[in-house]
Coordinates of C-alpha atoms in Angstrom, one line a residue:
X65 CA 95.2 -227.9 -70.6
X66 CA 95.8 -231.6 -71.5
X67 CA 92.7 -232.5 -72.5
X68 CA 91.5 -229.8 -75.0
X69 CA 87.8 -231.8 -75.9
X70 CA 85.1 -229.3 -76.3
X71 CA 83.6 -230.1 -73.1
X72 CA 87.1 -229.4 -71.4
X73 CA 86.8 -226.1 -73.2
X74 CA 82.8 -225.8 -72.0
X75 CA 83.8 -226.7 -68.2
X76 CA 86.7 -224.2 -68.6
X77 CA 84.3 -221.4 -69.7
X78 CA 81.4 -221.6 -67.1
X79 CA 84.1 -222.0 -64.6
X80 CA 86.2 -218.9 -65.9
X81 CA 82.3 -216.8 -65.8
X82 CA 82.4 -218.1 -62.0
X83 CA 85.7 -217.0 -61.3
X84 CA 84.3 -213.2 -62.4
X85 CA 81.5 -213.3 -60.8
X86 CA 84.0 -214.0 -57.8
X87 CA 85.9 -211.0 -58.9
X88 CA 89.0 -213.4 -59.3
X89 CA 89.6 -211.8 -63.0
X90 CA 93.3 -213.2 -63.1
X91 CA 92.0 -216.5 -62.2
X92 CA 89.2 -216.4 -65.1
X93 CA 91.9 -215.7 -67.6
X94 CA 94.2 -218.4 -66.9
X95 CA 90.9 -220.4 -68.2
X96 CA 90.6 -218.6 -71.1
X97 CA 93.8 -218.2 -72.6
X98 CA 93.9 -221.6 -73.6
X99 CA 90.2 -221.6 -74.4
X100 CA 91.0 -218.9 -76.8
X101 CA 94.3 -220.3 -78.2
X102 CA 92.1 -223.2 -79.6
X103 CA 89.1 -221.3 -80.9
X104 CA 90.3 -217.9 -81.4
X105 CA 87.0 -217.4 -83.2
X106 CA 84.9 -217.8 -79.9
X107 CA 83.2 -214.1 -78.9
X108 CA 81.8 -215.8 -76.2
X109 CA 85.1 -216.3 -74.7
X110 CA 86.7 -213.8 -76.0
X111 CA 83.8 -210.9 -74.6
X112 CA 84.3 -212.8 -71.2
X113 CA 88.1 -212.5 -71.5
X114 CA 87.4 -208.9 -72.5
X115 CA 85.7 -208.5 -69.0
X116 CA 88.4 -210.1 -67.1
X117 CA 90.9 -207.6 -68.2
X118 CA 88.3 -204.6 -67.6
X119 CA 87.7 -206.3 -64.2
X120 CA 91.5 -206.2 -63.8
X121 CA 92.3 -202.9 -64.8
X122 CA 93.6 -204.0 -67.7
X123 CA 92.5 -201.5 -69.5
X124 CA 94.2 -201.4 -72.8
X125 CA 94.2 -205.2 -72.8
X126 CA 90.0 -204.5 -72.3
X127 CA 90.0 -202.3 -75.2
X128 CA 92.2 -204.2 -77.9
X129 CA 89.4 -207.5 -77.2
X130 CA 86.6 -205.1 -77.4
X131 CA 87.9 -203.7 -80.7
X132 CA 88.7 -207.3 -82.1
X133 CA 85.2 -208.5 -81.6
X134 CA 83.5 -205.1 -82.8
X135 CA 85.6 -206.0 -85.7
X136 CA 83.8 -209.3 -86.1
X137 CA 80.7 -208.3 -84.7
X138 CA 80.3 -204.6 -85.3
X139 CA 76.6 -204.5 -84.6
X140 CA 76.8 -206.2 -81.0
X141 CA 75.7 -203.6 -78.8
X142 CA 76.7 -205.1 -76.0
X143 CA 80.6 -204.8 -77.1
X144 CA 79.8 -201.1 -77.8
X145 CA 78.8 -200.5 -74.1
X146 CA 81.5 -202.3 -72.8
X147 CA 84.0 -200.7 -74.5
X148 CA 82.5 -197.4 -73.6
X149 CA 82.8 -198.5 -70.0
X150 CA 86.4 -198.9 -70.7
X151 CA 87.0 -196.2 -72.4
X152 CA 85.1 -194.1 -69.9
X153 CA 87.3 -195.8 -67.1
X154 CA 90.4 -194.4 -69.6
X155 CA 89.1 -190.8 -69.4
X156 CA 88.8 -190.7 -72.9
X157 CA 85.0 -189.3 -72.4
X158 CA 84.6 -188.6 -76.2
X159 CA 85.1 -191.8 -77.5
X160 CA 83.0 -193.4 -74.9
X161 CA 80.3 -192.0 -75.7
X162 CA 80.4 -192.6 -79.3
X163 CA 80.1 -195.9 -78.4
X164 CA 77.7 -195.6 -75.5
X165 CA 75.4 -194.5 -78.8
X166 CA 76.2 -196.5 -80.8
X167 CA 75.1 -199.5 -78.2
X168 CA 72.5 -197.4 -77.6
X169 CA 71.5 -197.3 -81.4
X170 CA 71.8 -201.2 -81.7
X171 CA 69.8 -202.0 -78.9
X172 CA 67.5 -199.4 -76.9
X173 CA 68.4 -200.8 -73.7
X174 CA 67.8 -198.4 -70.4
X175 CA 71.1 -198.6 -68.9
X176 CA 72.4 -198.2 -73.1
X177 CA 70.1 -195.3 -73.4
X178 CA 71.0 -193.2 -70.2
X179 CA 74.7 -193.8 -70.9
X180 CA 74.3 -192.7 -74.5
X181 CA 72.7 -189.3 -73.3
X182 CA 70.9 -188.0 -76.7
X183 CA 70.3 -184.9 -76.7
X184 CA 72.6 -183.9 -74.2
X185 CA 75.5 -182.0 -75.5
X186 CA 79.1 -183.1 -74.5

């Protein structure tokens, strides 16, 4: 991008969210790269970044930005689910649902809750 002013970066964003909800994740990540190179500290940008590769079966990709803003964030729930979803998609069921629960734990959300299955053994 030439122009790198914040609303450059705004208009790349709600375009990039677009392009997902187009399922065009390759496109939505040539918007955020650059978005992410000049505000690295962005979760919003980097969660839907995060998306884009899980949308892409970029799976390991999807996981290392999940980790990074669990890192940052480590009580966003949402990040918890999605990186259960990912890891799920991995077929590594055990760590999934640690995270399913732990997004569950966060924030008692139904779809957290049902994925979280307390009292269910594994």
């Amino acid at each position: 991008m030439s122009d790198t002013s914040p609303a450059t970066h705004v208009i790349a964003y709600r375009a990039a969210e677009q392009l997902l909800d187009a399922n065009d994740p390759r496109g939505a990540l040539k918007l955020l790269d650059p978005l992410i190179s000049a505000y690295p500290e962005n979760t919003s940008a980097r969660l839907l970044r995060a998306r884009a590769f899980f949308l892409g079966a970029q799976l390991r990709s999807a996981e290392l930005e999940f980790q990074l803003i669990l890192e940052r964030e480590p009580d966003n729930a949402y990040a918890h689910f999605a990186l259960a979803r990912t890891l799920q998609r991995a077929a590594r069921g055990d760590e999934a649902l640690r995270h399913f629960r732990l997004a569950a734990a966060l924030d008692p959300k139904p779809d957290y809750l049902a994925a979280a299955r307390f009292g269910e053994e594994h």
